[in-house]
Amino acid sequence: MGGLQRYKTSIRMQRRKPMDMAFEDDVWALFARMGFSFLNKDRNFRLPYSNDEKLTQQIDIFVADEETILIIECKVAGNPKQSNFKETIEAIGGKKEGLITTIQQLFPDTKYKIKFIFATKNYYLSEQDNARLNNYGIIHFDEETLKYYQELTKHLGTSAKYQLLGSIFEGQTIPELDNRIPAIKGKMGGYTYYSFSIEPEKLLKIGYVLHRNKANRKLMPTYQRLIKKSRLKSVQDFVDNGGFFPNSIIINIDTNGKSVRFDSAGNQVEKSISRIGILHLPKKYRSAYIIDGQHRLYGYANSPYKATNCIPVVAFINLERTQQVKLFMQINENQKAVPKNLRNTLNSDLLWNSENRTEQIKALKLQIALSLGEEMQSPLYDRIIIGENIKSATRCITIDTIKVGLDRGNFFGTFDKDSIKTDGTFYKGNNDATLERLFPFIVGCFDYIKNNKNKYAYWIFISIFFTAPIMAEQLGFVMQAVEVLLGINLVAISLFYTYRYFIDTPKKYYLIISVILSGIAFSIYQALTTIYVTAAICLFILYISRKDVTNPKKIWQVIILNIILFF
């Protein structure tokens, strides 16, 4: 499809790109905005994968900088569906080593870090495809991951690359990094910590921010809010004008359970429990998680002072993720308030294994709400606001709304702090087993309603209308004439058939029935015209609010019809 726009002396025509080309261009533009300086110019880029240079592989997107090369394969579908990429993944996996050899031959003087990325849109990967990607060491980027990096790039610009590299090269060594830092070792709250000053440039390379976003759902629990562009710019301007922050950035150093190396200095204060020495930070990507101070750190990312200034840091070692969440909430509850929707998102992880039964069930309900919004097979996919995702016309349901609905049911039973008071329909004794049983049931119910909405919607309307409390009041009102009650029902049925004519099936007898019933209703009791007009306005608002309404002529038909029926 294209577009046509008329001006006084000219016409502007637009032709939309094919869906696959548009998706590739979006992904290409994302990596360009991140600061990768070498990218393929079109879709005809090919690389040999064997000694026979005639055997080449077409590359959708090729990006590189001074240290990194990424090869990206893109797949897109019009509507969400399950994947079947067996042949594609196995073809990439089989040629992967040959392509890497070619790259090394083309750049013999540079030891590039090379990764293959499989980018998809409107596909939810099957278990088999996920297993194939893992087997070949290929990273999967779905549309949520791409949206996350697009949003991050809007705020951080080229500095978003630090977060990307920390994700795709997790655990890989950074050989050029000087990891020795003068530090003080101490104890606080039962935890060992290290206090030191470090150049922001070094911390940015090993640091990672656990943003609470669907792109990071495999790293749950995550807890950080997305970096704000306005706040980041004010921090950068402050730093560039000679400002500094004396308060410490809080991080957690992840050594995969190993002890961190700390070389104590020769001269120590004998009666002090603190020790001074040289701390050896891990020389690996994503080995330092930023608990507090992401804006202060990234404020230096594009600053000329990132290699010449030092920032104070307090580093804990191998904190459990739940401990990181608690520490984050404790710090931020005393500063800027954590939004309720983000607190609910965090509590779904934080309270999951709580010893308090009521807290466990709260976490279970919150997790069901999250899964309904995050899983592509859910009819509510991307319609629930998760963490600090931006609210939109379709993404407008809060986690709390889903939880309130679950509170009203008997899926879980009732609990006190230490025990189960009454059993629920789906409760299996623990959160994991209950989620595994209940979530597919809820998705199935929504799917059934979605797929059969036209079949049962009318009976739902009729049932709700005739059993409404106001109808019961009318029946119990001794001064009310029976024919007036009949007229009220005829008005409702008349509007019902009008709506069906324009929204469902344009059958002429729907309009005839509507006109006849409304005429009978008005002849019974003329005051029913006010009810009719009010209901017709509501009908019109519902009609024009539908996404598929694009024909103004049809909208005017509804208005004129209602006016004619009124008079």
XYZ file of C-alpha atoms in Angstrom:
567
model
C 0.000 0.000 0.000
C 1.052 3.578 -0.528
C -0.117 7.075 0.193
C -1.349 10.029 -1.863
C -1.340 13.639 -0.674
C -2.665 16.481 -2.835
C -1.327 20.030 -2.727
C -2.455 23.108 -4.678
C 0.009 22.640 -7.521
C 1.390 19.165 -6.954
C 0.690 15.655 -5.749
C 2.958 13.735 -3.423
C 2.936 9.968 -3.816
C 4.362 7.443 -1.411
C 5.037 3.761 -1.840
C 5.531 1.655 1.217
C 8.504 -0.660 1.432
C 7.956 -4.402 1.468
C 7.548 -5.645 5.029
C 10.856 -7.550 5.126
C 12.835 -4.631 3.700
C 11.256 -2.175 6.162
C 12.149 -4.427 9.099
C 15.756 -4.818 7.929
C 16.041 -1.048 7.517
C 14.745 -0.476 11.062
C 17.309 -2.880 12.501
C 20.097 -1.402 10.325
C 19.207 2.135 11.494
C 19.255 1.032 15.158
C 22.871 -0.147 14.967
C 23.855 2.934 12.970
C 22.446 5.175 15.730
C 24.402 3.161 18.279
C 27.622 4.312 16.643
C 28.720 1.296 14.597
C 30.783 2.934 11.880
C 30.872 0.176 9.230
C 27.566 -1.158 7.856
C 26.532 -2.849 4.611
C 24.983 -0.410 2.136
C 22.253 -2.714 0.765
C 20.787 -6.218 0.783
C 23.256 -7.503 -1.799
C 26.154 -7.862 0.639
C 27.684 -11.344 0.503
C 30.568 -13.113 2.261
C 32.374 -16.336 1.255
C 32.068 -19.169 3.768
C 34.546 -21.643 2.234
C 37.786 -21.743 0.277
C 35.710 -21.671 -2.875
C 34.933 -17.955 -3.171
C 31.956 -18.725 -5.379
C 30.184 -20.138 -2.339
C 28.853 -17.067 -0.566
C 26.200 -16.211 1.975
C 23.888 -13.199 1.603
C 24.028 -11.085 4.788
C 20.963 -9.056 5.765
C 22.886 -6.712 8.065
C 26.640 -6.454 8.689
C 27.819 -3.966 11.344
C 31.267 -3.335 12.807
C 33.303 -0.914 14.877
C 36.916 -1.007 16.050
C 36.360 -4.070 18.284
C 33.111 -5.787 17.293
C 31.462 -7.370 14.249
C 27.786 -8.395 14.232
C 26.096 -10.457 11.519
C 22.308 -10.209 11.649
C 19.641 -12.320 9.963
C 16.124 -10.772 9.918
C 12.725 -12.482 9.739
C 9.322 -10.781 9.920
C 5.678 -11.863 9.705
C 2.503 -9.845 9.218
C 0.739 -11.300 12.261
C 2.103 -13.067 15.368
C 2.701 -16.761 14.821
C 4.921 -19.594 15.985
C 8.220 -20.050 14.209
C 9.604 -22.915 12.185
C 13.131 -21.849 11.256
C 14.841 -25.237 11.241
C 16.355 -24.851 7.764
C 17.336 -21.200 8.212
C 19.025 -21.668 11.584
C 20.849 -24.828 10.539
C 22.052 -23.102 7.354
C 23.469 -20.168 9.350
C 24.964 -22.495 11.945
C 26.620 -24.642 9.295
C 28.235 -21.625 7.613
C 29.091 -19.744 10.805
C 32.673 -20.986 11.223
C 33.412 -20.393 7.545
C 32.133 -16.813 7.755
C 34.235 -16.162 10.873
C 37.322 -17.511 9.069
C 36.645 -15.170 6.133
C 36.328 -12.163 8.474
C 39.595 -13.059 10.213
C 41.324 -13.299 6.851
C 39.938 -9.919 5.782
C 41.096 -8.271 9.042
C 44.252 -10.180 10.085
C 45.589 -7.391 12.318
C 42.471 -6.981 14.457
C 41.012 -9.498 16.909
C 37.340 -8.757 16.465
C 34.659 -10.050 18.797
C 32.092 -11.621 16.442
C 28.454 -12.445 17.174
C 25.562 -13.721 15.066
C 22.094 -12.317 15.826
C 18.751 -13.717 14.676
C 16.255 -10.808 14.689
C 12.528 -11.519 14.433
C 9.254 -9.619 14.481
C 5.821 -11.182 15.047
C 7.304 -14.613 15.700
C 7.312 -16.457 19.002
C 10.051 -19.039 18.800
C 9.325 -22.720 19.306
C 11.330 -24.686 21.861
C 13.075 -26.463 19.001
C 14.169 -23.199 17.358
C 15.378 -21.811 20.687
C 17.391 -24.973 21.231
C 18.926 -24.693 17.728
C 19.943 -21.065 18.309
C 21.533 -21.974 21.639
C 23.328 -24.915 20.078
C 24.928 -22.702 17.411
C 25.636 -19.819 19.791
C 23.299 -17.455 17.918
C 21.555 -14.704 19.894
C 17.838 -14.077 19.398
C 16.477 -10.514 19.292
C 12.683 -10.352 19.167
C 10.745 -7.118 18.620
C 10.694 -6.374 22.358
C 14.484 -6.531 22.532
C 14.753 -4.286 19.493
C 12.232 -1.819 20.953
C 14.233 -1.730 24.163
C 17.473 -0.834 22.377
C 15.663 1.671 20.158
C 14.245 3.388 23.242
C 17.590 3.209 25.016
C 19.350 4.718 21.998
C 16.890 7.624 21.994
C 18.017 8.440 25.539
C 21.698 7.459 25.455
C 22.679 7.853 21.822
C 25.881 5.955 21.010
C 26.373 5.136 24.715
C 23.593 2.539 24.429
C 26.268 0.371 22.824
C 27.740 -0.339 26.286
C 24.472 -1.996 27.327
C 24.292 -3.945 24.055
C 27.848 -5.262 24.338
C 27.279 -6.216 27.971
C 24.300 -8.292 26.879
C 25.680 -10.120 23.844
C 29.220 -10.639 25.161
C 28.338 -11.494 28.757
C 31.241 -13.208 30.501
C 33.734 -12.625 27.671
C 37.106 -11.177 28.623
C 38.089 -7.584 27.892
C 41.861 -8.104 27.519
C 42.774 -4.420 27.176
C 41.079 -3.409 30.459
C 43.329 -2.428 33.384
C 41.318 -3.887 36.249
C 43.489 -2.965 39.246
C 41.829 -0.413 41.541
C 43.018 1.023 44.897
C 40.232 0.188 47.354
C 39.126 -0.083 50.979
C 37.599 -3.359 52.144
C 34.973 -3.179 54.880
C 31.843 -4.796 56.346
C 28.325 -3.368 56.558
C 25.020 -5.027 57.399
C 26.626 -8.439 57.358
C 28.030 -7.933 53.863
C 31.587 -7.349 52.681
C 31.968 -4.333 50.412
C 34.726 -2.409 48.670
C 34.904 1.360 48.393
C 36.983 2.877 45.605
C 37.213 5.533 42.899
C 37.276 4.543 39.245
C 37.308 6.192 35.838
C 33.749 6.077 34.371
C 35.123 4.680 31.110
C 36.253 1.477 32.872
C 33.001 0.981 34.776
C 30.940 1.543 31.637
C 32.734 -1.356 29.914
C 32.062 -3.931 32.630
C 28.809 -2.405 33.922
C 25.249 -3.455 33.144
C 21.918 -1.950 34.139
C 19.129 -4.448 34.840
C 16.324 -2.417 33.298
C 12.873 -3.733 34.105
C 11.746 -4.386 30.559
C 10.453 -7.294 28.503
C 13.777 -7.399 26.683
C 15.466 -8.453 29.947
C 12.856 -10.968 31.088
C 15.393 -13.819 30.946
C 17.412 -11.994 33.630
C 14.541 -11.750 36.123
C 14.331 -10.355 38.657
C 15.286 -6.995 37.168
C 14.611 -3.705 38.887
C 16.028 -0.567 37.237
C 13.920 2.107 35.612
C 14.816 3.154 32.082
C 17.248 6.045 31.874
C 15.511 9.393 31.308
C 16.912 11.480 28.463
C 16.189 14.852 30.107
C 17.800 13.806 33.366
C 20.802 12.309 31.589
C 21.391 15.493 29.603
C 21.265 17.623 32.748
C 23.834 15.317 34.393
C 26.121 15.464 31.342
C 25.876 19.275 31.155
C 26.636 19.497 34.866
C 29.721 17.268 34.500
C 30.966 19.056 31.371
C 30.785 22.379 33.219
C 33.088 21.125 35.964
C 30.453 19.678 38.302
C 30.817 16.429 40.241
C 28.798 14.063 42.419
C 30.382 13.193 45.774
C 27.881 10.410 46.572
C 28.781 6.846 45.616
C 27.420 4.681 42.833
C 26.237 1.336 44.242
C 27.136 -1.787 42.262
C 27.171 -5.553 42.636
C 30.213 -7.398 41.268
C 29.327 -10.792 39.848
C 32.196 -13.306 39.921
C 30.031 -16.415 39.350
C 30.497 -17.454 42.958
C 34.277 -17.084 42.976
C 36.084 -14.893 45.480
C 37.302 -11.555 44.222
C 41.047 -10.912 44.346
C 42.104 -8.251 46.867
C 45.814 -7.644 47.538
C 46.139 -6.104 51.007
C 48.685 -3.338 51.391
C 51.669 -3.742 53.736
C 50.749 -0.949 56.155
C 47.376 -1.397 57.863
C 45.718 0.150 60.929
C 45.838 -2.731 63.405
C 42.619 -2.031 65.325
C 40.491 -1.257 62.260
C 38.333 -3.910 60.597
C 38.780 -2.037 57.287
C 41.660 -2.940 55.013
C 43.307 -1.023 52.194
C 44.763 -2.653 49.116
C 44.362 -3.331 45.393
C 41.066 -4.745 44.152
C 41.144 -6.749 40.918
C 37.839 -6.214 39.118
C 36.638 -8.936 36.714
C 37.880 -8.180 33.195
C 34.574 -9.289 31.721
C 31.506 -7.788 30.127
C 28.425 -7.545 32.376
C 30.297 -8.309 35.566
C 29.204 -5.180 37.492
C 25.476 -4.559 37.941
C 24.526 -0.926 38.617
C 22.124 -0.885 41.570
C 22.010 2.877 42.073
C 23.522 5.755 40.083
C 22.925 4.826 36.430
C 22.322 8.462 35.444
C 25.520 9.610 37.156
C 27.509 6.899 35.390
C 26.003 7.356 31.916
C 26.244 11.118 32.305
C 29.979 10.589 31.701
C 29.505 8.300 28.674
C 29.806 11.070 26.078
C 31.838 13.421 28.245
C 35.502 14.296 27.610
C 36.033 13.622 31.329
C 35.107 9.937 31.237
C 38.786 8.897 31.210
C 40.196 11.714 33.359
C 37.681 11.958 36.239
C 37.072 9.393 38.973
C 33.705 8.570 40.497
C 33.189 7.064 43.973
C 31.798 3.525 44.064
C 30.600 1.125 46.775
C 30.760 -2.444 45.464
C 29.129 -5.531 46.981
C 30.162 -9.003 45.865
C 27.793 -11.681 44.495
C 24.574 -10.342 45.995
C 21.532 -12.455 45.226
C 19.275 -10.728 42.711
C 16.487 -10.437 45.303
C 18.944 -8.687 47.632
C 19.755 -6.256 44.834
C 16.027 -5.565 44.363
C 15.558 -4.908 48.094
C 18.566 -2.603 48.178
C 17.296 -0.724 45.122
C 13.855 -0.238 46.689
C 15.283 0.816 50.042
C 17.445 3.467 48.377
C 14.723 4.777 46.090
C 11.866 4.784 48.597
C 13.805 7.453 50.441
C 14.378 9.436 47.233
C 12.125 9.622 44.179
C 9.026 7.471 44.738
C 8.973 4.159 42.884
C 5.787 4.133 40.715
C 3.132 1.652 41.820
C 3.198 -0.255 38.537
C 6.975 -0.696 38.830
C 6.631 -1.785 42.489
C 4.106 -4.423 41.414
C 6.496 -5.598 38.692
C 9.353 -5.864 41.179
C 7.220 -7.568 43.833
C 6.322 -10.373 41.426
C 9.962 -11.486 41.799
C 10.771 -10.188 45.254
C 7.889 -11.956 47.036
C 7.889 -15.165 44.952
C 9.686 -17.281 47.578
C 8.515 -15.323 50.618
C 7.868 -17.275 53.823
C 4.599 -15.348 54.126
C 1.849 -17.207 52.229
C -0.169 -14.081 51.459
C 2.908 -12.450 49.964
C 3.563 -15.569 47.863
C 0.047 -15.473 46.417
C 0.350 -11.753 45.743
C 3.549 -12.444 43.770
C 1.779 -15.250 41.859
C -1.093 -12.971 40.821
C 1.327 -10.260 39.754
C 3.369 -12.766 37.737
C 0.236 -13.979 35.927
C -0.525 -10.358 35.031
C 3.047 -9.903 33.766
C 2.937 -13.101 31.725
C -0.366 -12.104 30.116
C 1.314 -8.927 28.896
C 4.703 -10.433 27.989
C 3.941 -13.760 26.310
C 3.223 -13.405 22.608
C 0.683 -16.245 22.632
C -1.444 -14.311 25.151
C -4.413 -12.339 23.730
C -3.355 -9.514 26.084
C 0.197 -9.428 24.716
C 1.596 -5.875 24.822
C -1.683 -4.536 26.259
C -0.515 -4.501 29.881
C 1.794 -1.768 31.208
C 4.840 -3.533 32.642
C 7.514 -1.809 34.702
C 7.984 1.618 33.169
C 6.842 0.769 29.659
C 5.118 3.726 28.037
C 1.306 3.806 28.123
C -0.383 3.841 24.707
C -3.844 3.553 23.190
C -3.625 -0.258 23.261
C -1.130 -0.761 26.104
C -3.334 0.684 28.829
C -4.130 -2.094 31.331
C -2.266 -1.890 34.635
C -0.897 -4.885 36.500
C -3.039 -3.886 39.466
C -6.203 -4.152 37.357
C -5.424 -7.779 36.485
C -4.569 -8.541 40.120
C -7.894 -7.102 41.325
C -9.690 -9.361 38.857
C -7.769 -12.400 40.127
C -8.535 -11.391 43.722
C -12.241 -11.756 43.006
C -11.974 -15.321 41.761
C -11.455 -18.576 43.614
C -8.441 -19.749 41.609
C -6.062 -19.673 44.576
C -8.071 -20.063 47.780
C -7.544 -18.025 50.936
C -4.436 -17.789 53.094
C -3.099 -16.329 56.263
C 0.547 -15.657 56.989
C 1.584 -19.259 57.680
C -1.067 -21.586 56.280
C -3.782 -22.316 53.723
C -7.283 -21.522 55.016
C -9.279 -22.785 52.019
C -8.140 -24.519 48.838
C -8.557 -22.810 45.490
C -9.522 -24.431 42.201
C -6.026 -24.248 40.697
C -3.690 -24.005 43.691
C -1.085 -26.807 43.640
C 0.820 -26.094 46.855
C 3.470 -23.738 45.441
C 3.710 -20.842 43.007
C 5.632 -22.596 40.228
C 3.211 -25.508 39.894
C 0.162 -23.244 40.160
C 1.453 -20.851 37.488
C 2.211 -23.754 35.160
C -1.368 -24.992 35.557
C -3.354 -21.742 35.710
C -1.690 -19.523 33.109
C -2.468 -21.772 30.091
C -6.068 -22.023 31.319
C -6.476 -18.222 31.445
C -4.873 -17.828 28.012
C -7.196 -20.529 26.680
C -10.249 -18.725 28.099
C -9.232 -15.446 26.483
C -8.536 -17.250 23.211
C -11.979 -18.847 23.308
C -13.673 -15.491 23.829
C -11.508 -13.895 21.135
C -12.247 -16.592 18.568
C -15.977 -16.815 19.358
C -16.770 -13.189 20.141
C -19.309 -12.739 17.324
C -21.071 -15.970 18.195
C -21.775 -15.153 21.834
C -21.524 -11.348 22.103
C -25.237 -10.841 21.429
C -26.355 -13.274 24.086
C -23.963 -11.640 26.553
C -25.557 -8.241 25.802
C -29.079 -9.609 26.179
C -28.258 -11.395 29.428
C -26.606 -8.352 30.987
C -29.389 -5.955 29.887
C -32.378 -7.995 31.026
C -30.788 -8.989 34.341
C -29.464 -5.522 35.183
C -30.470 -4.124 38.631
C -32.288 -1.188 36.985
C -34.610 -3.623 35.207
C -35.343 -5.357 38.508
C -36.169 -1.953 40.036
C -38.539 -1.206 37.165
C -40.349 -4.493 37.686
C -40.691 -3.824 41.412
C -41.996 -0.270 40.966
C -45.772 -0.524 41.485
C -46.450 2.824 39.773
C -44.668 1.750 36.609
C -46.811 0.682 33.662
C -45.858 -2.611 32.077
C -45.991 -1.092 28.583
C -43.325 1.516 29.560
C -41.027 -1.271 30.657
C -41.718 -2.952 27.331
C -40.824 0.298 25.527
C -37.465 0.517 27.333
C -36.619 -2.983 26.134
C -37.710 -2.172 22.575
C -35.375 0.858 22.534
C -32.460 -1.349 23.576
C -33.259 -3.994 20.976
C -33.709 -1.312 18.285
C -30.268 0.140 18.923
C -28.847 -3.354 19.102
C -30.013 -4.113 15.546
C -28.768 -0.716 14.306
C -25.326 -1.496 15.662
C -25.369 -4.958 14.146
C -26.211 -3.509 10.720
C -23.195 -1.201 10.629
C -20.662 -3.253 12.565
C -21.517 -6.871 11.888
C -23.522 -7.713 8.743
C -25.318 -5.054 6.656
C -28.599 -6.950 6.324
C -31.527 -4.676 5.435
C -33.978 -6.432 7.704
C -31.812 -5.364 10.673
C -32.651 -1.739 9.834
C -36.319 -2.543 9.240
C -36.575 -4.249 12.637
C -34.781 -1.314 14.264
C -37.157 1.292 12.747
C -40.287 -0.685 13.619
C -39.234 -1.343 17.231
C -38.179 2.263 17.870
C -41.464 3.517 16.373
C -43.477 1.240 18.672
C -41.406 2.335 21.691
C -41.911 6.076 20.994
C -45.668 5.564 20.476
C -45.868 3.906 23.891
C -44.006 6.607 25.802
C -42.526 9.682 24.105
C -40.033 10.321 26.934
C -38.148 7.251 25.711
C -36.729 9.460 22.946
C -34.268 10.944 25.491
C -33.066 7.457 26.397
C -32.792 6.639 22.698
C -30.779 9.775 21.876
C -28.401 9.229 24.808
C -27.866 5.600 23.851
C -27.410 6.542 20.173
C -24.633 8.996 21.129
C -22.903 6.248 23.102
C -23.330 3.926 20.123
C -21.739 6.493 17.833
C -18.774 7.015 20.189
C -18.209 3.261 20.379
C -18.402 3.043 16.610
C -15.860 5.749 15.785
C -13.476 4.506 18.483
C -12.998 1.238 16.635
C -9.620 0.865 14.876
C -11.185 -0.449 11.666
C -13.427 2.570 11.107
C -11.791 4.505 8.278
C -14.801 5.442 6.091
C -16.250 8.867 7.044
C -19.285 8.243 4.809
C -20.272 5.277 6.915
C -19.960 7.328 10.099
C -22.314 9.975 8.657
C -24.775 7.240 7.736
C -24.954 6.291 11.398
C -25.573 9.917 12.420
C -28.283 10.518 9.784
C -30.003 7.247 10.587
C -30.214 8.117 14.267
C -31.630 11.589 13.462
C -34.277 10.109 11.144
C -35.313 7.548 13.742
C -35.536 10.273 16.374
C -37.929 12.453 14.354
